[in-house]
Tab-separated table of C-alpha atoms and ligand atoms in Angstrom:
chain	number	residue	atom	x	y	z
A	21	MET	CA	-7.364	15.599	-27.484
A	22	THR	CA	-10.356	14.136	-28.959
A	23	SER	CA	-8.815	14.095	-32.564
A	24	ASP	CA	-5.924	12.247	-30.771
A	25	ILE	CA	-8.320	9.468	-29.649
A	26	MET	CA	-10.072	9.176	-32.953
A	27	GLU	CA	-6.571	8.921	-34.541
A	28	LYS	CA	-5.617	6.225	-32.438
A	29	ASP	CA	-8.677	4.427	-32.831
A	30	ILE	CA	-8.476	4.418	-36.640
A	31	LEU	CA	-4.891	3.082	-36.376
A	32	LEU	CA	-6.391	0.412	-34.277
A	33	ASN	CA	-9.118	-0.360	-36.449
A	34	HIS	CA	-6.551	-0.809	-39.396
A	35	ALA	CA	-4.330	-3.046	-37.070
A	36	THR	CA	-7.022	-5.140	-36.163
A	37	GLU	CA	-8.104	-5.472	-39.811
A	38	ALA	CA	-4.882	-6.284	-41.217
A	39	TRP	CA	-3.846	-8.554	-38.269
A	40	ASN	CA	-6.809	-10.834	-38.577
A	41	ALA	CA	-6.261	-11.117	-42.146
A	42	CYS	CA	-3.082	-12.163	-41.445
A	43	LEU	CA	-4.158	-14.887	-39.034
A	44	GLU	CA	-6.444	-16.100	-41.601
A	45	ILE	CA	-3.655	-16.889	-43.728
A	46	ILE	CA	-1.177	-17.809	-40.797
A	47	LYS	CA	-3.691	-20.561	-39.436
A	48	ASN	CA	-3.340	-22.503	-42.651
A	49	LYS	CA	0.312	-22.824	-42.554
A	50	VAL	CA	0.939	-23.758	-38.774
A	51	THR	CA	-0.298	-26.495	-36.295
A	52	GLU	CA	-3.310	-25.515	-34.217
A	53	LYS	CA	-1.281	-25.768	-31.062
A	54	GLY	CA	1.450	-23.339	-32.485
A	55	PHE	CA	-1.091	-21.205	-33.546
A	56	ASP	CA	-3.458	-21.142	-30.281
A	57	THR	CA	-0.173	-20.514	-28.168
A	58	TRP	CA	1.715	-18.285	-30.265
A	59	PHE	CA	-0.202	-16.067	-32.646
A	60	LEU	CA	-3.806	-16.136	-30.696
A	61	PRO	CA	-2.532	-14.182	-27.572
A	62	VAL	CA	-0.955	-11.277	-29.821
A	63	ARG	CA	-2.811	-7.737	-29.833
A	64	PRO	CA	-2.573	-5.620	-32.829
A	65	LEU	CA	-2.034	-2.127	-31.456
A	66	ALA	CA	-1.579	0.301	-34.382
A	67	LEU	CA	-0.828	0.179	-38.320
A	68	GLU	CA	0.900	3.324	-39.575
A	69	ASN	CA	2.778	3.820	-42.652
A	70	ASP	CA	2.855	0.305	-43.425
A	71	VAL	CA	4.446	-0.585	-40.128
A	72	LEU	CA	2.373	-2.840	-37.555
A	73	ARG	CA	2.635	-2.843	-34.102
A	74	LEU	CA	1.689	-5.680	-32.223
A	75	LEU	CA	1.572	-6.305	-28.303
A	76	LEU	CA	3.142	-9.753	-27.555
A	77	PRO	CA	2.256	-11.177	-24.248
A	78	ASN	CA	5.812	-12.141	-23.098
A	79	GLN	CA	9.725	-12.590	-24.004
A	80	ALA	CA	9.130	-16.212	-24.945
A	81	CYS	CA	6.302	-15.283	-27.402
A	82	TYR	CA	8.580	-12.823	-29.125
A	83	GLU	CA	11.558	-15.498	-29.339
A	84	GLN	CA	9.076	-17.984	-30.899
A	85	LEU	CA	7.816	-15.662	-33.649
A	86	GLU	CA	11.259	-14.344	-34.278
A	87	GLY	CA	12.953	-17.612	-34.222
A	88	HIS	CA	10.333	-20.257	-35.877
A	89	TYR	CA	7.748	-18.198	-37.350
A	90	VAL	CA	9.104	-15.307	-38.952
A	91	ASP	CA	9.087	-16.751	-42.626
A	92	ILE	CA	5.521	-17.410	-42.487
A	93	LEU	CA	4.659	-14.220	-40.461
A	94	ALA	CA	6.684	-11.985	-43.019
A	95	GLU	CA	4.904	-13.451	-45.786
A	96	ALA	CA	1.537	-13.069	-44.611
A	97	LEU	CA	2.358	-9.189	-43.791
A	98	THR	CA	3.466	-8.889	-47.368
A	99	THR	CA	0.420	-10.143	-48.746
A	100	VAL	CA	-1.950	-8.368	-46.502
A	101	ILE	CA	-0.115	-5.003	-46.525
A	102	GLY	CA	2.513	-4.988	-49.256
A	103	GLU	CA	6.260	-5.133	-50.161
A	104	ASN	CA	7.271	-2.367	-47.560
A	105	ALA	CA	5.237	-4.059	-44.468
A	106	GLN	CA	7.375	-4.183	-41.506
A	107	LEU	CA	6.673	-5.398	-38.013
A	108	GLU	CA	7.452	-3.489	-34.539
A	109	TYR	CA	7.220	-5.730	-31.458
A	110	GLN	CA	6.317	-4.366	-27.961
A	111	ILE	CA	6.127	-6.746	-25.078
A	112	SER	CA	3.952	-6.635	-22.383
A	113	GLN	CA	5.746	-5.161	-19.734
A	114	LYS	CA	4.656	-6.759	-16.548
A	115	ILE	CA	5.517	-10.000	-18.052
A	116	SER	CA	8.609	-9.485	-19.755
A	117	MET	CA	9.909	-8.514	-16.519
A	118	ASP	CA	9.718	-12.624	-15.977
A	119	SER	CA	12.173	-13.431	-18.847
A	120	THR	CA	15.163	-12.441	-20.201
A	121	PRO	CA	15.754	-8.733	-21.279
A	122	ALA	CA	14.161	-7.868	-24.580
A	123	LYS	CA	17.089	-8.274	-27.083
A	124	GLN	CA	18.077	-4.781	-29.151
A	125	GLU	CA	19.027	-6.289	-32.405
A	126	PRO	CA	16.669	-7.458	-34.902
A	127	VAL	CA	17.171	-10.980	-36.309
A	128	LYS	CA	15.867	-10.138	-39.316
A	129	PRO	CA	15.950	-6.698	-41.150
A	130	PHE	CA	11.885	-7.222	-41.577
A	131	ILE	CA	11.340	-6.848	-37.801
A	132	ARG	CA	12.112	-3.961	-35.324
A	133	GLN	CA	11.746	-4.190	-31.795
A	134	THR	CA	10.684	-1.350	-29.483
A	135	PHE	CA	11.088	-1.112	-26.000
A	136	ASP	CA	8.087	0.457	-24.294
A	137	SER	CA	9.641	3.759	-22.430
A	138	ASN	CA	6.497	4.718	-20.661
A	139	LEU	CA	7.030	8.358	-22.070
A	140	ASN	CA	4.221	10.859	-22.625
A	141	GLU	CA	5.209	12.307	-26.184
A	142	GLU	CA	3.840	15.696	-25.224
A	143	TYR	CA	6.342	16.500	-23.080
A	144	THR	CA	9.145	18.224	-25.150
A	145	PHE	CA	11.963	20.668	-24.269
A	146	ASP	CA	10.251	22.847	-27.459
A	147	ASN	CA	6.897	23.324	-25.277
A	148	PHE	CA	8.850	23.839	-21.955
A	149	VAL	CA	8.975	27.543	-21.508
A	150	GLU	CA	11.776	28.977	-19.799
A	151	GLY	CA	11.978	31.262	-17.251
A	152	ASP	CA	14.284	32.387	-14.303
A	153	CYS	CA	12.647	29.553	-12.353
A	154	ASN	CA	13.813	26.651	-14.557
A	155	ARG	CA	16.617	28.170	-16.697
A	156	MET	CA	18.959	26.136	-14.695
A	157	SER	CA	17.223	23.135	-14.879
A	158	LYS	CA	16.413	23.086	-18.381
A	159	ALA	CA	20.034	23.730	-19.656
A	160	ALA	CA	21.167	20.680	-17.814
A	161	ALA	CA	18.126	18.666	-18.686
A	162	ILE	CA	19.163	19.550	-22.661
A	163	SER	CA	22.792	19.048	-21.797
A	164	ILE	CA	21.876	15.180	-20.329
A	165	ALA	CA	19.620	14.595	-23.236
A	166	GLU	CA	22.498	15.519	-25.689
A	167	ARG	CA	25.029	13.170	-24.124
A	168	PRO	CA	23.071	10.912	-21.475
A	169	GLY	CA	25.539	9.248	-19.011
A	170	ILE	CA	28.216	11.337	-19.791
A	171	VAL	CA	27.487	14.627	-18.292
A	172	TYR	CA	25.783	15.116	-14.871
A	173	ASN	CA	25.166	11.921	-14.020
A	174	PRO	CA	23.143	11.230	-11.791
A	175	LEU	CA	20.635	14.562	-12.167
A	176	LEU	CA	18.269	15.052	-9.422
A	177	VAL	CA	15.589	18.009	-10.081
A	178	PHE	CA	13.500	18.774	-7.035
A	179	GLY	CA	10.915	21.535	-6.243
A	180	ASP	CA	7.224	21.468	-5.143
A	181	VAL	CA	4.167	20.048	-7.104
A	182	GLY	CA	3.083	21.203	-10.163
A	183	LEU	CA	6.267	23.081	-11.125
A	184	GLY	CA	7.204	20.934	-14.170
A	185	LYS	CA	9.594	18.081	-12.933
A	186	THR	CA	7.895	15.431	-14.634
A	187	HIS	CA	7.499	17.444	-17.803
A	188	LEU	CA	11.422	18.448	-17.883
A	189	VAL	CA	12.804	14.603	-17.355
A	190	GLN	CA	10.150	13.093	-19.611
A	191	ALA	CA	11.783	15.901	-22.408
A	192	ILE	CA	14.975	14.396	-21.737
A	193	GLY	CA	13.660	10.723	-22.192
A	194	ASN	CA	12.062	11.892	-25.434
A	195	HIS	CA	14.844	13.812	-26.940
A	196	VAL	CA	17.318	10.951	-26.342
A	197	LYS	CA	14.921	8.552	-27.808
A	198	ALA	CA	14.651	10.703	-31.007
A	199	LYS	CA	18.365	11.288	-30.862
A	200	TYR	CA	19.333	7.916	-30.046
A	201	PRO	CA	16.627	5.391	-31.012
A	202	GLU	CA	18.772	2.545	-30.151
A	203	LYS	CA	19.126	3.612	-26.292
A	204	ASN	CA	16.534	1.931	-24.260
A	205	VAL	CA	14.764	4.730	-22.413
A	206	TYR	CA	12.466	4.052	-19.173
A	207	TYR	CA	10.516	6.271	-17.171
A	208	ILE	CA	8.854	5.238	-14.054
A	209	SER	CA	7.136	6.669	-10.947
A	210	SER	CA	8.571	5.666	-7.690
A	211	GLU	CA	5.457	4.210	-6.436
A	212	LYS	CA	5.231	1.999	-9.544
A	213	PHE	CA	8.771	1.150	-8.811
A	214	ILE	CA	7.777	-0.270	-5.500
A	215	GLY	CA	4.835	-1.982	-7.005
A	216	GLN	CA	7.126	-3.873	-9.684
A	217	PHE	CA	9.513	-4.592	-6.835
A	218	VAL	CA	6.871	-6.009	-4.703
A	219	ASP	CA	5.600	-8.013	-7.622
A	220	ALA	CA	8.981	-9.348	-8.229
A	221	ILE	CA	9.387	-10.371	-4.586
A	222	ARG	CA	5.913	-12.261	-4.752
A	223	GLU	CA	6.713	-13.768	-8.071
A	224	ASN	CA	10.188	-14.921	-7.234
A	225	ALA	CA	11.697	-13.071	-9.837
A	226	VAL	CA	13.650	-10.418	-8.229
A	227	GLN	CA	16.657	-11.327	-10.426
A	228	ASN	CA	14.944	-10.871	-13.579
A	229	PHE	CA	13.631	-7.711	-12.432
A	230	ASN	CA	17.184	-6.470	-12.041
A	231	LYS	CA	18.212	-7.780	-15.169
A	232	PHE	CA	15.481	-5.805	-16.739
A	233	TYR	CA	16.928	-2.620	-14.990
A	234	GLN	CA	20.305	-3.304	-16.125
A	235	GLN	CA	19.523	-3.385	-19.618
A	236	ILE	CA	18.308	0.545	-19.601
A	237	ASP	CA	20.442	3.114	-20.969
A	238	VAL	CA	18.605	6.314	-19.544
A	239	LEU	CA	16.677	5.501	-16.466
A	240	ILE	CA	14.007	8.171	-15.186
A	241	VAL	CA	12.587	7.732	-11.568
A	242	ASP	CA	9.972	10.427	-10.735
A	243	ASP	CA	9.324	11.416	-7.200
A	244	VAL	CA	11.864	9.296	-5.345
A	245	GLN	CA	10.613	10.741	-2.010
A	246	PHE	CA	7.931	7.808	-1.840
A	247	PHE	CA	10.878	5.597	-1.249
A	248	SER	CA	10.932	6.846	2.277
A	249	GLY	CA	10.546	4.059	4.592
A	250	LYS	CA	10.743	1.131	2.036
A	251	GLU	CA	13.926	-0.513	3.178
A	252	LYS	CA	14.192	-3.128	0.805
A	253	THR	CA	13.405	-1.218	-2.147
A	254	GLN	CA	15.800	1.198	-1.344
A	255	GLU	CA	18.460	-1.604	-1.119
A	256	ASN	CA	17.482	-3.037	-4.291
A	257	PHE	CA	17.486	0.332	-6.029
A	258	PHE	CA	20.633	1.087	-4.781
A	259	HIS	CA	22.340	-1.498	-6.494
A	260	ILE	CA	20.360	-1.338	-9.841
A	261	PHE	CA	21.528	2.208	-9.598
A	262	ASN	CA	25.260	1.679	-9.135
A	263	GLY	CA	25.141	-1.171	-11.967
A	264	LEU	CA	23.897	1.688	-14.032
A	265	TYR	CA	26.144	4.235	-12.934
A	266	ILE	CA	29.326	2.317	-13.539
A	267	ASN	CA	28.241	1.428	-16.547
A	268	LYS	CA	27.698	4.943	-17.363
A	269	LYS	CA	24.275	4.720	-18.259
A	270	ALA	CA	21.984	8.048	-17.207
A	271	ILE	CA	19.914	8.443	-14.210
A	272	ILE	CA	17.434	10.991	-13.943
A	273	LEU	CA	15.496	11.543	-10.372
A	274	THR	CA	13.119	13.874	-9.355
A	275	SER	CA	12.084	14.768	-5.669
A	276	ASP	CA	9.774	17.241	-3.759
A	277	CYS	CA	12.413	18.547	-1.425
A	278	PRO	CA	16.484	18.985	-1.696
A	279	PRO	CA	18.344	15.660	-0.960
A	280	LYS	CA	19.343	16.434	2.658
A	281	ASP	CA	15.341	16.868	3.294
A	282	LEU	CA	14.665	13.323	2.264
A	283	LYS	CA	13.823	11.513	5.000
A	284	GLY	CA	13.365	7.897	5.536
A	285	LEU	CA	15.948	7.276	2.795
A	286	GLU	CA	19.270	5.616	3.383
A	287	GLU	CA	21.984	7.606	3.662
A	288	ARG	CA	24.084	5.929	1.226
A	289	LEU	CA	21.229	6.260	-1.161
A	290	VAL	CA	20.734	10.059	-0.512
A	291	SER	CA	24.364	10.507	-1.152
A	292	ARG	CA	24.274	8.741	-4.550
A	293	PHE	CA	21.488	11.061	-5.643
A	294	SER	CA	23.368	14.124	-4.917
A	295	SER	CA	26.466	12.941	-6.036
A	296	GLY	CA	25.986	14.345	-9.800
A	297	LEU	CA	24.311	17.374	-10.475
A	298	THR	CA	21.002	19.017	-8.044
A	299	VAL	CA	18.782	21.527	-9.728
A	300	ASP	CA	15.656	23.068	-8.996
A	301	VAL	CA	12.301	24.235	-10.345
A	302	GLN	CA	10.731	27.098	-8.691
A	303	LEU	CA	7.429	28.996	-9.096
A	304	PRO	CA	7.476	31.110	-12.355
A	305	ASP	CA	7.308	34.715	-12.191
A	306	TYR	CA	4.330	36.402	-13.846
A	307	GLU	CA	6.394	37.124	-17.031
A	308	THR	CA	6.959	33.347	-17.451
A	309	ARG	CA	3.307	32.462	-16.286
A	310	LEU	CA	1.998	34.770	-18.949
A	311	ALA	CA	4.692	33.044	-21.596
A	312	ILE	CA	3.242	29.660	-20.355
A	313	LEU	CA	-0.417	30.430	-21.073
A	314	GLU	CA	0.671	31.896	-24.549
A	315	ARG	CA	2.402	28.624	-25.126
A	316	LYS	CA	-0.422	26.595	-24.574
A	317	ILE	CA	-2.716	28.839	-26.687
A	318	ALA	CA	-0.378	29.077	-29.475
A	319	VAL	CA	-0.860	25.080	-30.085
A	320	GLY	CA	-4.591	25.262	-30.333
A	321	ASN	CA	-6.603	27.223	-32.618
A	322	ASP	CA	-8.262	29.123	-29.798
A	323	VAL	CA	-8.183	32.830	-29.634
A	324	VAL	CA	-8.119	34.368	-26.354
A	325	PRO	CA	-7.297	38.084	-26.073
A	326	SER	CA	-4.324	38.992	-24.303
A	327	GLU	CA	-5.835	40.717	-21.217
A	328	VAL	CA	-7.615	37.614	-20.496
A	329	LEU	CA	-4.391	35.964	-20.476
A	330	GLN	CA	-2.876	38.510	-18.466
A	331	TYR	CA	-5.671	38.226	-15.932
A	332	ILE	CA	-5.113	34.525	-15.347
A	333	ALA	CA	-1.325	34.687	-15.156
A	334	GLN	CA	-1.870	37.640	-12.543
A	335	ASN	CA	-4.513	35.529	-10.483
A	336	VAL	CA	-3.269	31.804	-10.492
A	337	ALA	CA	0.023	32.053	-8.494
A	338	THR	CA	0.240	28.705	-7.034
A	339	ASN	CA	1.751	26.394	-9.523
A	340	ILE	CA	1.660	25.577	-13.345
A	341	ARG	CA	-0.629	22.654	-13.116
A	342	GLU	CA	-3.293	24.841	-11.984
A	343	LEU	CA	-2.545	28.101	-14.667
A	344	GLU	CA	-3.226	25.149	-17.340
A	345	GLY	CA	-6.290	24.245	-15.507
A	346	CYS	CA	-8.007	27.573	-15.258
A	347	LEU	CA	-6.925	27.792	-18.990
A	348	VAL	CA	-8.844	24.802	-19.699
A	349	SER	CA	-11.997	25.482	-17.607
A	350	LEU	CA	-12.280	28.539	-19.585
A	351	LEU	CA	-12.021	27.183	-23.069
A	352	ALA	CA	-14.530	24.714	-22.147
A	353	ARG	CA	-17.045	27.172	-20.844
A	354	SER	CA	-16.574	29.392	-23.774
A	355	SER	CA	-17.209	26.226	-26.396
A	356	LEU	CA	-20.039	24.666	-24.345
A	357	GLU	CA	-22.028	27.773	-23.548
A	358	LYS	CA	-20.989	29.425	-26.923
A	359	ARG	CA	-19.748	32.263	-25.115
A	360	THR	CA	-16.796	34.699	-26.144
A	361	ILE	CA	-13.858	34.438	-24.203
A	362	ASP	CA	-13.327	37.497	-22.359
A	363	LEU	CA	-12.549	39.015	-19.116
A	364	ALA	CA	-16.048	38.705	-17.475
A	365	LEU	CA	-16.252	35.220	-18.652
A	366	ALA	CA	-12.581	34.342	-17.176
A	367	LYS	CA	-13.476	36.234	-13.841
A	368	GLU	CA	-16.581	34.015	-13.605
A	369	VAL	CA	-14.371	30.840	-14.418
A	370	LEU	CA	-11.743	31.785	-11.878
A	371	THR	CA	-14.242	33.028	-8.976
A	372	ASN	CA	-15.824	29.353	-9.386
A	373	ILE	CA	-12.676	27.324	-9.697
A	374	MET	CA	-11.844	28.953	-6.030
A	375	ARG	CA	-15.402	28.481	-4.778
A	376	ASN	CA	-15.254	24.885	-5.763
A	377	LYS	CA	-11.567	24.397	-4.203
A	378	PRO	CA	-11.920	22.398	-1.178
A	379	LYS	CA	-11.675	25.259	1.188
A	380	GLU	CA	-8.074	24.427	2.745
A	381	ALA	CA	-7.278	25.051	6.521
A	382	SER	CA	-4.999	27.503	7.167
A	383	ILE	CA	-1.833	27.276	9.392
A	384	GLU	CA	-3.211	29.615	11.725
A	385	THR	CA	-6.544	27.669	12.194
A	386	ILE	CA	-4.596	24.632	12.890
A	387	GLN	CA	-2.138	26.010	15.489
A	388	ILE	CA	-5.431	27.307	17.287
A	389	VAL	CA	-6.822	23.960	17.539
A	390	VAL	CA	-3.803	21.968	18.045
A	391	ALA	CA	-3.240	24.118	21.113
A	392	GLN	CA	-6.559	24.158	22.395
A	393	HIS	CA	-6.346	20.484	22.418
A	394	PHE	CA	-3.159	19.873	23.978
A	395	ASP	CA	-4.064	22.820	26.458
A	396	LEU	CA	-1.421	24.892	25.493
A	397	SER	CA	-1.038	28.659	24.277
A	398	ILE	CA	0.209	29.603	20.591
A	399	ASP	CA	3.114	31.070	21.889
A	400	ASP	CA	4.203	27.420	23.391
A	401	LEU	CA	3.510	25.822	20.141
A	402	ASN	CA	6.028	28.409	18.364
A	403	GLY	CA	8.331	28.934	21.140
A	404	SER	CA	11.456	27.047	21.860
A	405	SER	CA	10.645	24.745	24.865
A	406	ARG	CA	11.343	20.999	24.734
A	407	LYS	CA	9.056	19.971	27.030
A	408	LYS	CA	7.758	16.563	25.768
A	409	ASP	CA	4.146	17.128	25.484
A	410	ILE	CA	4.819	20.661	24.032
A	411	ALA	CA	7.166	19.054	21.493
A	412	LEU	CA	4.786	16.591	20.501
A	413	ALA	CA	1.705	19.336	20.121
A	414	ARG	CA	4.357	21.263	17.730
A	415	GLN	CA	5.008	17.866	15.980
A	416	VAL	CA	1.476	17.008	15.416
A	417	ALA	CA	0.782	20.733	14.373
A	418	MET	CA	3.645	20.908	11.807
A	419	TYR	CA	2.136	17.380	10.400
A	420	LEU	CA	-1.349	18.587	9.894
A	421	CYS	CA	-0.164	21.817	8.353
A	422	LYS	CA	1.637	19.679	5.712
A	423	LYS	CA	-1.088	17.468	5.456
A	424	LEU	CA	-4.003	19.833	5.009
A	425	THR	CA	-2.332	22.977	3.286
A	426	GLN	CA	-0.707	23.033	0.112
A	427	ASN	CA	2.295	25.076	1.897
A	428	SER	CA	6.011	24.152	1.772
A	429	TYR	CA	7.954	22.813	4.638
A	430	LYS	CA	9.737	26.159	4.430
A	431	ILE	CA	6.597	28.285	4.838
A	432	ILE	CA	5.379	26.018	7.620
A	433	GLY	CA	8.511	26.520	9.423
A	434	ASN	CA	8.678	30.107	9.208
A	435	LYS	CA	5.129	30.206	10.759
A	436	PHE	CA	6.428	27.951	13.734
A	437	GLY	CA	8.751	30.458	15.137
A	438	ASN	CA	10.912	30.920	12.088
A	439	ARG	CA	12.434	27.032	12.420
A	440	ASP	CA	14.218	25.644	9.310
A	441	HIS	CA	12.461	23.422	7.030
A	442	SER	CA	14.366	20.420	7.991
A	443	THR	CA	12.564	20.533	11.154
A	444	VAL	CA	8.929	20.421	9.590
A	445	VAL	CA	10.008	17.578	7.398
A	446	HIS	CA	11.642	15.599	10.707
A	447	ALA	CA	8.314	16.284	12.348
A	448	PHE	CA	6.224	15.177	9.390
A	449	GLN	CA	8.383	11.947	9.347
A	450	THR	CA	8.211	11.455	13.120
A	451	ILE	CA	4.171	11.561	13.240
A	452	ASP	CA	3.899	9.516	10.461
A	453	ASN	CA	6.156	6.748	11.735
A	454	LEU	CA	4.421	7.118	15.297
A	455	LEU	CA	0.901	6.769	13.390
A	456	LYS	CA	1.792	3.399	12.166
A	457	ASN	CA	1.379	1.947	15.933
A	458	ASP	CA	0.232	4.437	17.886
A	459	LYS	CA	-3.574	4.153	18.034
A	460	LYS	CA	-4.171	6.531	20.682
A	461	LEU	CA	-2.511	9.243	18.595
A	462	LYS	CA	-4.232	8.288	15.611
A	463	GLU	CA	-7.658	9.028	17.546
A	464	THR	CA	-6.218	12.295	18.531
A	465	LEU	CA	-5.192	13.274	15.189
A	466	SER	CA	-8.481	12.383	13.522
A	467	LEU	CA	-10.593	14.202	16.398
A	468	ILE	CA	-8.066	17.356	15.934
A	469	GLU	CA	-8.469	17.237	11.978
A	470	PHE	CA	-12.434	16.973	12.409
A	471	GLN	CA	-12.329	20.159	14.855
A	472	ILE	CA	-10.198	21.659	12.085
A	473	GLY	CA	-12.731	20.876	9.359
A	474	GLN	CA	-15.403	22.624	11.626
A	475	LYS	CA	-13.700	25.786	11.632
B	173	LIG	P1	5.586	18.348	-11.226
B	173	LIG	O1	6.069	17.105	-11.906
B	173	LIG	O2	6.723	18.978	-10.988
B	173	LIG	O3	4.228	17.881	-10.282
B	173	LIG	P2	4.480	18.669	-13.964
B	173	LIG	O4	5.746	18.152	-14.586
B	173	LIG	O5	3.631	17.472	-13.788
B	173	LIG	O6	5.009	19.111	-12.751
B	173	LIG	O7	3.829	19.946	-14.550
B	173	LIG	C1	2.553	20.390	-14.273
B	173	LIG	C2	2.128	20.733	-15.622
B	173	LIG	O8	2.713	21.990	-15.931
B	173	LIG	C3	1.715	19.721	-17.000
B	173	LIG	O9	1.043	19.990	-17.800
B	173	LIG	C4	3.265	20.507	-17.362
B	173	LIG	O10	3.292	20.392	-18.887
B	173	LIG	C5	3.150	21.930	-17.207
B	173	LIG	N1	4.344	22.818	-17.157
B	173	LIG	C6	5.077	22.628	-15.946
B	173	LIG	N2	6.093	23.452	-16.538
B	173	LIG	C7	6.172	24.288	-17.701
B	173	LIG	C8	6.963	24.915	-18.155
B	173	LIG	N3	7.934	25.503	-17.762
B	173	LIG	N4	6.256	25.339	-19.524
B	173	LIG	C9	5.013	24.890	-20.021
B	173	LIG	N5	4.261	23.896	-19.310
B	173	LIG	C10	5.065	23.656	-18.317
B	174	LIG	MG1	5.755	15.012	-11.249
């Protein structure tokens, strides 16, 4: 990590030095106004292997530099960096949305333009450990990465938090970028998408927003469940989706539940989402958890005895993010306190992590408190009565179980008289909606939550 950051700093320092030297040359060759408008706002990002990467504030700046100033720029770069100097442009994302989409073809071979994909390069197929829990998903992801837009379109990957959805879909993006550098890959979380769309409405730029999305070859939208209840966003996304789909562009989505449980999403959108291939990622078994830990260790120089890895794999069975977290804590403790990594240290670290975890309420506690509050019995809550007050109490209890515990909809459903998980999803959505306007219910819930916290 630290060496990565240091390396980035060095690249940035080189870039700043080189760019400042270029500016000194350019200053004497262009008008003051041109210099202030088009050159001063440019930020150097990195200089590596004679390629200088620049961040431009907007598309207009790109067009000016490439259209009017390219020769002056080229000369300055050759003088400062050398004959092999190359330039890569990156256009600041927020602002590039306000203008025409970035062009793919460089006007001069001298200039290459990049498209900021929002991807984390560390998420690859190579370091995505395969097990029964994700074999299908990984195979589908690789097929798509090899032939984006042609096979399995759209792909929807679903599963609980921390099980590798983001890793897998970003691996598709990274693979496509490596194999097809000319393709525009774009990763975005649904929350960011909503934010961008709201900005676009405010700035009267929805048309440009949509144009931006239509130039994408591989669109990855993470956690689409957050589109729930956002009708305008959904409608707009529906059109973006259709445009891309018709043009055989790849669409890759993730969600925390299967499509049929995506409540608060328009039916036509859900049906589009599940019109291609739907796959899931599950909790890895012990062997896969161990393999994941071994893989993480193999990347660094740390030596961790296998009994320690086995111990962690055995005791951390919540999700992969937590599994990684334990390993990181273990390595940190050993390095800070200069202690050998052994079973004793691993036990200490794990106990510590467990102790510091905010105590999670159990489903049983929530049921007891809710039943008491509504003056009902546990059997009432878990039974099949549809009486209004009982049904409401049941939905409140389910809502709180989802909100306050890590349990899946399925497990919660089981604990409420073996109900289907879709009943829990529905209860959650219902209460969530009611809470938007019902002040009294809001107060009731906060009182119950307080009482749960006291238990
Ligand atoms: P999700 O998006 O499903 O919440 P993430 O993709 O963020 O989960 O995964 C959580 C962490 O676990 C990430 O650091 C990721 O690299 C790691 N991880 C998940 N699945 C695997 C796997 N199969 N092999 C290696 N690392 C994994
Ligand atoms: Mg994720």
